[in-house]
Short mmCIF file of C-alpha atoms in Angstrom, two decimals:
data_model
loop_
_atom_site.label_atom_id
_atom_site.label_comp_id
_atom_site.label_asym_id
_atom_site.label_seq_id
_atom_site.Cartn_x
_atom_site.Cartn_y
_atom_site.Cartn_z
CA MET A 29 -49.60 95.20 145.57
CA ALA A 30 -50.48 98.75 144.52
CA LEU A 31 -52.58 97.43 141.65
CA ILE A 32 -54.42 95.03 143.96
CA LEU A 33 -55.17 97.90 146.35
CA LYS A 34 -56.53 99.84 143.39
CA GLY A 35 -58.97 97.03 142.65
CA ALA A 36 -57.11 94.86 140.15
CA SER A 37 -57.76 91.16 140.58
CA VAL A 38 -54.95 88.73 141.40
CA ALA A 39 -56.07 86.53 138.50
CA MET A 40 -55.53 89.42 136.10
CA LEU A 41 -52.00 90.00 137.38
CA LEU A 42 -51.09 86.29 137.36
CA ASN A 43 -51.47 86.07 133.62
CA GLY A 44 -49.94 82.92 132.12
CA GLU A 45 -49.80 84.34 128.61
CA VAL A 46 -47.86 87.37 129.84
CA ALA A 47 -45.39 85.15 131.70
CA VAL A 48 -44.80 83.07 128.56
CA ILE A 49 -44.11 86.18 126.47
CA ILE A 50 -41.80 87.84 129.02
CA PHE A 51 -39.88 84.83 130.29
CA GLY A 52 -39.91 83.05 126.94
CA GLY A 53 -38.58 86.15 125.21
CA MET A 54 -35.88 86.75 127.82
CA ILE A 55 -34.74 83.13 127.64
CA ALA A 56 -34.63 83.30 123.84
CA ALA A 57 -32.59 86.53 123.93
CA VAL A 58 -30.13 85.09 126.44
CA LEU A 59 -29.77 81.76 124.62
CA SER A 60 -29.07 83.53 121.33
CA SER A 61 -26.48 85.85 122.93
CA TYR A 62 -24.58 83.58 125.33
CA THR A 63 -23.05 80.11 125.33
CA MET A 64 -24.31 77.09 127.25
CA ALA A 65 -21.22 77.39 129.45
CA ASP A 66 -22.49 80.80 130.55
CA ILE A 67 -26.00 79.46 131.13
CA LYS A 68 -24.67 76.61 133.27
CA ARG A 69 -22.99 79.15 135.56
CA LEU A 70 -26.34 80.75 136.42
CA PRO A 71 -27.16 78.58 139.50
CA LYS A 72 -23.77 79.36 141.04
CA VAL A 73 -24.10 83.05 140.20
CA MET A 74 -27.59 83.22 141.72
CA LYS A 75 -26.23 81.67 144.91
CA VAL A 76 -23.58 84.41 145.05
CA LEU A 77 -26.18 87.12 144.39
CA MET A 78 -28.42 85.89 147.19
CA SER A 79 -25.54 85.78 149.67
CA ASN A 80 -24.70 88.74 151.89
CA GLU A 81 -21.30 87.31 152.75
CA GLU A 82 -18.39 89.70 152.17
CA PRO A 83 -14.72 88.82 151.59
CA ASP A 84 -12.71 88.79 154.82
CA LEU A 85 -10.23 91.51 153.90
CA ASN A 86 -8.91 91.97 157.43
CA GLY A 87 -8.50 88.25 158.00
CA THR A 88 -6.64 87.94 154.71
CA ILE A 89 -4.22 90.71 155.64
CA GLU A 90 -3.65 89.19 159.08
CA LYS A 91 -2.86 85.80 157.52
CA LEU A 92 -0.41 87.34 155.05
CA VAL A 93 1.30 89.26 157.85
CA GLU A 94 1.52 86.08 159.92
CA LEU A 95 3.11 84.20 157.01
CA SER A 96 5.51 87.06 156.31
CA ASN A 97 6.76 86.84 159.91
CA ILE A 98 7.47 83.13 159.43
CA ALA A 99 9.27 83.78 156.13
CA ARG A 100 11.43 86.56 157.62
CA ARG A 101 12.26 84.54 160.69
CA GLU A 102 12.80 81.07 159.23
CA GLY A 103 13.07 81.53 155.47
CA LEU A 104 10.68 80.95 152.57
CA LEU A 105 10.95 77.16 152.75
CA ALA A 106 9.46 77.30 156.25
CA LEU A 107 6.17 78.39 154.66
CA GLU A 108 5.53 74.96 153.16
CA ALA A 109 3.66 73.52 156.15
CA PRO A 110 1.44 76.56 156.96
CA VAL A 111 0.70 77.09 153.26
CA ASN A 112 -0.63 73.54 152.96
CA GLU A 113 -3.19 74.39 155.67
CA LEU A 114 -4.54 77.51 153.94
CA ASP A 115 -8.25 77.56 153.09
CA ASP A 116 -7.93 80.16 150.33
CA PRO A 117 -6.90 78.32 147.12
CA PHE A 118 -5.70 81.52 145.44
CA MET A 119 -3.38 82.46 148.30
CA LYS A 120 -2.24 78.86 148.56
CA GLN A 121 -1.42 78.70 144.86
CA GLY A 122 0.65 81.89 144.97
CA LEU A 123 2.63 80.96 148.06
CA GLU A 124 3.30 77.45 146.75
CA LEU A 125 4.98 79.09 143.76
CA VAL A 126 7.04 81.21 146.16
CA VAL A 127 8.14 78.14 148.13
CA ASP A 128 8.99 76.35 144.87
CA GLY A 129 11.32 79.21 143.93
CA ALA A 130 9.42 80.60 140.93
CA GLU A 131 10.44 84.00 139.57
CA ALA A 132 8.54 87.02 140.89
CA GLU A 133 7.40 88.10 137.42
CA GLN A 134 6.14 84.61 136.64
CA ILE A 135 4.17 84.42 139.90
CA ARG A 136 2.55 87.81 139.34
CA ASP A 137 1.68 86.97 135.73
CA LEU A 138 0.03 83.67 136.71
CA MET A 139 -1.97 85.20 139.55
CA GLU A 140 -3.05 88.25 137.57
CA SER A 141 -4.08 86.01 134.66
CA GLU A 142 -6.40 84.14 137.01
CA VAL A 143 -7.94 87.40 138.22
CA ASP A 144 -8.41 88.56 134.62
CA ALA A 145 -10.17 85.29 133.75
CA MET A 146 -12.43 85.67 136.79
CA GLU A 147 -13.32 89.25 135.81
CA THR A 148 -14.12 88.12 132.26
CA ARG A 149 -16.52 85.48 133.60
CA HIS A 150 -18.17 87.96 135.94
CA HIS A 151 -18.57 90.60 133.22
CA ARG A 152 -20.16 88.05 130.91
CA MET A 153 -22.67 87.05 133.58
CA SER A 154 -23.38 90.69 134.37
CA GLY A 155 -23.94 91.23 130.65
CA LEU A 156 -26.33 88.28 130.61
CA PHE A 157 -28.54 89.94 133.22
CA LYS A 158 -28.31 93.26 131.37
CA THR A 159 -29.42 91.55 128.17
CA ALA A 160 -32.43 90.07 129.95
CA GLY A 161 -33.14 93.43 131.60
CA ALA A 162 -32.96 95.36 128.34
CA THR A 163 -35.18 92.84 126.55
CA SER A 164 -37.88 92.57 129.22
CA PRO A 165 -39.55 96.02 128.85
CA THR A 166 -39.68 95.62 125.06
CA LEU A 167 -41.29 92.22 125.49
CA GLY A 168 -43.80 93.86 127.83
CA VAL A 169 -44.78 96.31 125.12
CA MET A 170 -45.03 93.41 122.66
CA GLY A 171 -47.27 91.53 125.09
CA ALA A 172 -49.47 94.60 125.47
CA ALA A 173 -49.74 94.95 121.70
CA ILE A 174 -50.72 91.29 121.34
CA GLY A 175 -53.32 91.71 124.09
CA LEU A 176 -54.77 94.81 122.43
CA ILE A 177 -55.01 93.01 119.11
CA GLY A 178 -57.00 90.30 120.87
CA ALA A 179 -59.21 92.91 122.53
CA LEU A 180 -59.88 94.75 119.27
CA GLY A 181 -60.85 91.45 117.71
CA ASN A 182 -63.66 91.15 120.28
CA LEU A 183 -65.24 94.58 119.98
CA SER A 184 -68.64 92.95 119.68
CA ASP A 185 -68.47 91.81 123.31
CA ILE A 186 -68.33 95.05 125.31
CA ASN A 187 -68.35 93.24 128.66
CA LYS A 188 -65.06 91.49 127.88
CA LEU A 189 -63.36 94.48 126.27
CA GLY A 190 -62.38 96.30 129.47
CA PRO A 191 -60.80 93.31 131.23
CA MET A 192 -58.95 92.31 128.06
CA ILE A 193 -57.45 95.77 127.64
CA ALA A 194 -56.47 95.88 131.32
CA SER A 195 -54.90 92.45 131.04
CA ALA A 196 -52.94 93.57 127.98
CA PHE A 197 -51.26 96.37 129.91
CA VAL A 198 -50.24 93.96 132.67
CA ALA A 199 -47.59 92.75 130.21
CA THR A 200 -46.05 96.24 130.06
CA ILE A 201 -45.97 96.54 133.85
CA PHE A 202 -44.54 93.05 134.27
CA GLY A 203 -41.89 93.66 131.60
CA ILE A 204 -40.74 96.90 133.22
CA PHE A 205 -40.74 95.26 136.65
CA MET A 206 -38.60 92.32 135.52
CA GLY A 207 -36.21 94.57 133.62
CA TYR A 208 -35.61 97.51 135.93
CA LEU A 209 -36.39 96.01 139.33
CA VAL A 210 -34.97 92.50 138.94
CA MET A 211 -32.52 91.91 136.09
CA ILE A 212 -30.67 95.25 136.03
CA PRO A 213 -30.26 95.25 139.86
CA PHE A 214 -28.91 91.68 139.59
CA ALA A 215 -26.30 92.92 137.10
CA THR A 216 -25.36 95.85 139.35
CA ARG A 217 -25.06 93.60 142.41
CA LEU A 218 -22.88 91.13 140.51
CA GLU A 219 -20.56 93.95 139.44
CA ALA A 220 -20.26 95.05 143.08
CA LYS A 221 -19.48 91.46 144.12
CA ASN A 222 -16.84 91.33 141.38
CA GLU A 223 -15.17 94.49 142.69
CA GLU A 224 -15.02 93.00 146.19
CA GLU A 225 -13.47 89.78 144.89
CA VAL A 226 -10.94 91.64 142.75
CA LEU A 227 -9.89 93.72 145.76
CA LEU A 228 -9.41 90.57 147.85
CA LYS A 229 -7.30 88.89 145.18
CA THR A 230 -5.29 92.08 144.61
CA LEU A 231 -4.41 92.15 148.31
CA ILE A 232 -3.32 88.52 148.09
CA ILE A 233 -1.14 89.15 145.03
CA GLU A 234 0.57 92.13 146.63
CA GLY A 235 1.04 90.25 149.90
CA VAL A 236 2.52 87.20 148.18
CA MET A 237 4.92 89.36 146.16
CA ASP A 238 6.01 91.27 149.27
CA ILE A 239 6.60 88.03 151.17
CA GLN A 240 8.80 86.75 148.35
CA ALA A 241 10.68 90.06 148.28
CA GLY A 242 11.39 89.73 152.00
CA HIS A 243 9.61 92.88 153.12
CA SER A 244 8.92 93.31 156.81
CA ALA A 245 5.56 92.34 158.26
CA LYS A 246 4.91 95.93 159.34
CA VAL A 247 5.50 97.29 155.85
CA ILE A 248 3.25 94.63 154.32
CA GLU A 249 0.49 95.30 156.85
CA GLN A 250 0.51 99.07 156.29
CA LYS A 251 0.69 98.68 152.52
CA LEU A 252 -2.26 96.27 152.35
CA TYR A 253 -4.48 98.16 154.78
CA ALA A 254 -3.91 101.31 152.71
CA GLN A 255 -5.61 99.58 149.77
CA ILE A 256 -8.94 98.86 151.46
CA PRO A 257 -11.66 101.43 152.27
CA PRO A 258 -11.34 102.91 155.79
CA GLU A 259 -14.80 101.67 156.80
CA LYS A 260 -13.77 98.07 156.06
CA ARG A 261 -10.62 98.16 158.17
CA LYS A 262 -10.53 96.28 161.44
CA ASP A 263 -9.85 99.38 163.53
CA SER A 264 -13.04 101.02 162.21
CA GLU A 265 -15.12 98.10 163.55
CA GLU A 266 -13.75 98.32 167.08
#
């Protein structure tokens, strides 16, 4: 927009050759660095990045407290019916193990292994965006160099020289834009989303373990609320 206001033409900015160099180069860098399994996750990851939905930390704690009351009052086997109705598959999986009588250490290991696997996936996808972001500015410089070579090859036509040089530097601007204003922010946002998801699953793990241990609902509630930022607690919203 700033360039257009300064007099640059839209046609100059919408340069197909520049797009091929930048996007083609980024795609090549990503394909050579990551597996097809990672690439296939991109649509799902983009959907997460575009969403402003946050994990329901308060609702999760309330559900765990509710289930702990049932377990304390009626026993762990009484959790079978309410657990089957849970929407959260991670919480459901953990509490099903509790109802089945699995050992505490085994339950924690299984649940933490799932969180570790999730973090590994998220870090790989974040790294994918960082790779694209780090490559993009360099590709912009390459595009500018290619454009300047073309311009210097047409020194005989002075009228075309200026526009060709200007067009060459569009590649640099576009490369920097894609790297530092698109790809790197995507990576940062994905890391923030990962932290939110890890916090949610950590609350679930601790809640499930406390329910199995027979801790009181009040103790569980206070313990779990202590783990989330004050501004995200229910009482701060009221």
